[in-house]
């Protein structure tokens, strides 16, 4: 609630990400918020590490402060070794990469990040699994617009169907109950 600056919080997404030993595709740098139908866009992801997460097994990498840049230009790049194809324009990303930080976590540790932070991860080149739970929260004052085509979808990225997505009020009340 403090991170979102509200007493009214909705959990709207929760999934497990898992990279098996010696497997798991890279996730090129991108912004999650472009795929989310939240208006206005305010959201926070909590990455809860289930395993030790480090550079060798494909830990999350972030560009600190990049969420203040707003939408960063993305381009379509098909790569069989990557699990997404709509990524930050490499020409835009290149000068920022020296500031990238690997979030090394122990099981049970949590990292919080804004929906617009530039982030990605490498392949798991280790003999260890790397898994974590991503729980995504939004202020209940924002509207989860089930009808909108997200920016990412409009520009050629993932087309996600949010029409039946359940929303869970985890604190306070839903300010947009429709």
Short mmCIF file of C-alpha atoms in Angstrom, two decimals:
data_model
loop_
_atom_site.label_atom_id
_atom_site.label_comp_id
_atom_site.label_asym_id
_atom_site.label_seq_id
_atom_site.Cartn_x
_atom_site.Cartn_y
_atom_site.Cartn_z
CA UNK A 1 0.00 0.00 0.00
CA UNK A 2 2.84 2.40 0.78
CA UNK A 3 4.54 1.80 -2.58
CA UNK A 4 1.27 2.54 -4.41
CA UNK A 5 0.48 5.49 -2.09
CA UNK A 6 -3.05 4.31 -1.32
CA UNK A 7 -5.04 2.40 1.27
CA UNK A 8 -7.03 0.64 -1.49
CA UNK A 9 -5.11 -2.11 -3.25
CA UNK A 10 -6.07 -4.71 -5.87
CA UNK A 11 -4.08 -7.81 -6.77
CA UNK A 12 -4.77 -8.23 -10.46
CA UNK A 13 -2.12 -10.69 -11.63
CA UNK A 14 -0.12 -13.49 -10.10
CA UNK A 15 2.03 -16.02 -11.91
CA UNK A 16 5.06 -18.23 -11.49
CA UNK A 17 8.09 -17.69 -13.71
CA UNK A 18 10.45 -20.64 -13.95
CA UNK A 19 13.70 -21.18 -15.83
CA UNK A 20 14.81 -24.78 -15.65
CA UNK A 21 18.53 -25.66 -15.33
CA UNK A 22 20.38 -25.02 -18.59
CA UNK A 23 17.15 -23.86 -20.21
CA UNK A 24 14.80 -20.94 -20.14
CA UNK A 25 14.94 -18.31 -22.82
CA UNK A 26 16.28 -14.82 -22.32
CA UNK A 27 13.80 -12.02 -21.71
CA UNK A 28 15.04 -8.91 -23.54
CA UNK A 29 14.62 -5.53 -21.84
CA UNK A 30 11.04 -4.25 -21.95
CA UNK A 31 8.38 -2.43 -19.93
CA UNK A 32 5.45 -4.42 -18.53
CA UNK A 33 3.08 -1.47 -18.26
CA UNK A 34 2.57 -1.21 -22.00
CA UNK A 35 0.62 -4.49 -21.83
CA UNK A 36 -1.59 -3.57 -18.90
CA UNK A 37 -5.06 -1.99 -19.19
CA UNK A 38 -4.76 0.14 -16.06
CA UNK A 39 -5.91 3.77 -16.30
CA UNK A 40 -4.10 5.77 -15.15
CA UNK A 41 -1.15 3.38 -15.25
CA UNK A 42 0.04 2.85 -11.69
CA UNK A 43 1.13 -0.64 -10.72
CA UNK A 44 3.80 -2.45 -8.75
CA UNK A 45 5.16 -5.95 -9.25
CA UNK A 46 6.40 -7.96 -6.30
CA UNK A 47 8.91 -10.61 -7.41
CA UNK A 48 9.07 -13.26 -4.68
CA UNK A 49 12.07 -15.51 -5.14
CA UNK A 50 11.42 -19.24 -4.72
CA UNK A 51 15.03 -20.18 -5.49
CA UNK A 52 18.36 -18.45 -5.30
CA UNK A 53 18.31 -15.99 -8.18
CA UNK A 54 21.62 -14.78 -9.63
CA UNK A 55 23.22 -13.82 -12.93
CA UNK A 56 24.14 -17.42 -13.75
CA UNK A 57 20.55 -18.70 -13.56
CA UNK A 58 18.90 -15.76 -15.29
CA UNK A 59 18.08 -13.31 -12.50
CA UNK A 60 16.05 -10.21 -13.19
CA UNK A 61 18.04 -7.20 -14.40
CA UNK A 62 16.71 -3.65 -14.08
CA UNK A 63 17.74 -0.18 -15.16
CA UNK A 64 17.31 1.85 -11.95
CA UNK A 65 15.27 5.02 -12.41
CA UNK A 66 14.15 4.10 -15.93
CA UNK A 67 10.50 4.12 -14.85
CA UNK A 68 10.73 7.94 -14.79
CA UNK A 69 11.27 7.98 -18.58
CA UNK A 70 7.66 7.02 -19.37
CA UNK A 71 7.06 4.82 -22.41
CA UNK A 72 10.38 3.95 -24.05
CA UNK A 73 10.40 3.07 -27.76
CA UNK A 74 9.99 -0.67 -28.42
CA UNK A 75 10.57 -2.56 -31.66
CA UNK A 76 9.69 -5.99 -33.01
CA UNK A 77 12.72 -8.37 -32.93
CA UNK A 78 12.10 -12.09 -33.44
CA UNK A 79 14.74 -14.24 -31.73
CA UNK A 80 14.32 -17.97 -31.12
CA UNK A 81 16.43 -17.62 -27.95
CA UNK A 82 14.10 -14.98 -26.46
CA UNK A 83 10.63 -15.46 -25.04
CA UNK A 84 9.29 -12.06 -26.17
CA UNK A 85 9.70 -10.23 -29.45
CA UNK A 86 8.50 -6.70 -28.66
CA UNK A 87 11.52 -5.21 -26.91
CA UNK A 88 13.18 -1.91 -26.10
CA UNK A 89 14.78 -0.49 -29.23
CA UNK A 90 18.43 -1.66 -29.01
CA UNK A 91 19.67 1.78 -30.12
CA UNK A 92 17.75 3.40 -27.25
CA UNK A 93 18.83 0.72 -24.77
CA UNK A 94 22.58 0.62 -25.58
CA UNK A 95 23.62 3.82 -23.76
CA UNK A 96 21.61 2.81 -20.67
CA UNK A 97 22.92 -0.78 -20.35
CA UNK A 98 26.01 0.10 -18.28
CA UNK A 99 23.62 1.11 -15.47
CA UNK A 100 21.83 -2.28 -15.46
CA UNK A 101 21.72 -4.03 -12.09
CA UNK A 102 21.18 -7.75 -11.50
CA UNK A 103 18.74 -8.40 -8.65
CA UNK A 104 20.31 -11.31 -6.81
CA UNK A 105 17.85 -12.77 -4.32
CA UNK A 106 17.69 -15.64 -1.87
CA UNK A 107 14.55 -17.78 -1.52
CA UNK A 108 11.81 -15.74 0.17
CA UNK A 109 13.37 -12.37 -0.62
CA UNK A 110 11.25 -9.87 -2.55
CA UNK A 111 11.98 -7.13 -5.03
CA UNK A 112 9.40 -4.47 -5.90
CA UNK A 113 9.38 -2.69 -9.21
CA UNK A 114 7.29 -0.14 -11.04
CA UNK A 115 5.30 -1.21 -14.10
CA UNK A 116 7.42 1.02 -16.34
CA UNK A 117 10.91 0.07 -15.20
CA UNK A 118 13.08 -1.29 -18.00
CA UNK A 119 13.92 -4.88 -17.13
CA UNK A 120 14.83 -8.25 -18.58
CA UNK A 121 16.77 -11.41 -17.77
CA UNK A 122 19.28 -13.76 -19.35
CA UNK A 123 19.03 -17.48 -20.02
CA UNK A 124 19.58 -19.94 -17.20
CA UNK A 125 23.06 -21.27 -17.95
CA UNK A 126 23.42 -22.92 -14.54
CA UNK A 127 22.59 -26.38 -13.23
CA UNK A 128 20.00 -24.78 -10.88
CA UNK A 129 16.36 -23.85 -11.34
CA UNK A 130 15.38 -20.17 -11.07
CA UNK A 131 11.76 -19.63 -10.09
CA UNK A 132 9.76 -16.85 -8.56
CA UNK A 133 6.24 -15.58 -8.11
CA UNK A 134 5.26 -12.26 -9.64
CA UNK A 135 2.30 -10.66 -7.87
CA UNK A 136 1.11 -7.44 -9.50
CA UNK A 137 -0.82 -4.80 -7.57
CA UNK A 138 -2.64 -1.64 -8.59
CA UNK A 139 -4.38 1.14 -6.65
CA UNK A 140 -8.12 0.52 -6.48
CA UNK A 141 -8.58 4.17 -7.51
CA UNK A 142 -7.32 3.22 -10.99
CA UNK A 143 -9.60 1.63 -13.56
CA UNK A 144 -8.91 -1.84 -14.96
CA UNK A 145 -10.26 -1.26 -18.47
CA UNK A 146 -11.22 -4.64 -19.90
CA UNK A 147 -12.18 -3.11 -23.26
CA UNK A 148 -8.99 -1.22 -24.14
CA UNK A 149 -6.36 -2.51 -26.53
CA UNK A 150 -3.08 -1.96 -24.71
CA UNK A 151 -0.24 0.03 -26.21
CA UNK A 152 1.90 -3.10 -26.50
CA UNK A 153 -0.83 -4.92 -28.43
CA UNK A 154 -1.46 -1.96 -30.74
CA UNK A 155 2.23 -1.85 -31.66
CA UNK A 156 2.65 -5.55 -32.39
CA UNK A 157 3.44 -7.03 -28.97
CA UNK A 158 1.45 -9.60 -27.01
CA UNK A 159 -2.30 -9.43 -27.37
CA UNK A 160 -3.64 -10.41 -23.96
CA UNK A 161 -7.31 -11.01 -23.16
CA UNK A 162 -8.23 -9.26 -19.91
CA UNK A 163 -12.01 -9.56 -20.40
CA UNK A 164 -12.45 -12.17 -17.65
CA UNK A 165 -9.47 -11.35 -15.43
CA UNK A 166 -10.48 -11.60 -11.76
CA UNK A 167 -9.51 -8.69 -9.50
CA UNK A 168 -8.88 -9.27 -5.80
CA UNK A 169 -9.22 -6.41 -3.32
CA UNK A 170 -6.47 -7.12 -0.80
CA UNK A 171 -6.82 -3.89 1.16
CA UNK A 172 -9.50 -1.22 1.40
CA UNK A 173 -12.27 -1.06 -1.18
CA UNK A 174 -12.58 -1.21 -4.97
CA UNK A 175 -13.17 2.32 -6.25
CA UNK A 176 -14.23 1.05 -9.72
CA UNK A 177 -16.37 -2.03 -9.04
CA UNK A 178 -17.67 -2.49 -12.62
#
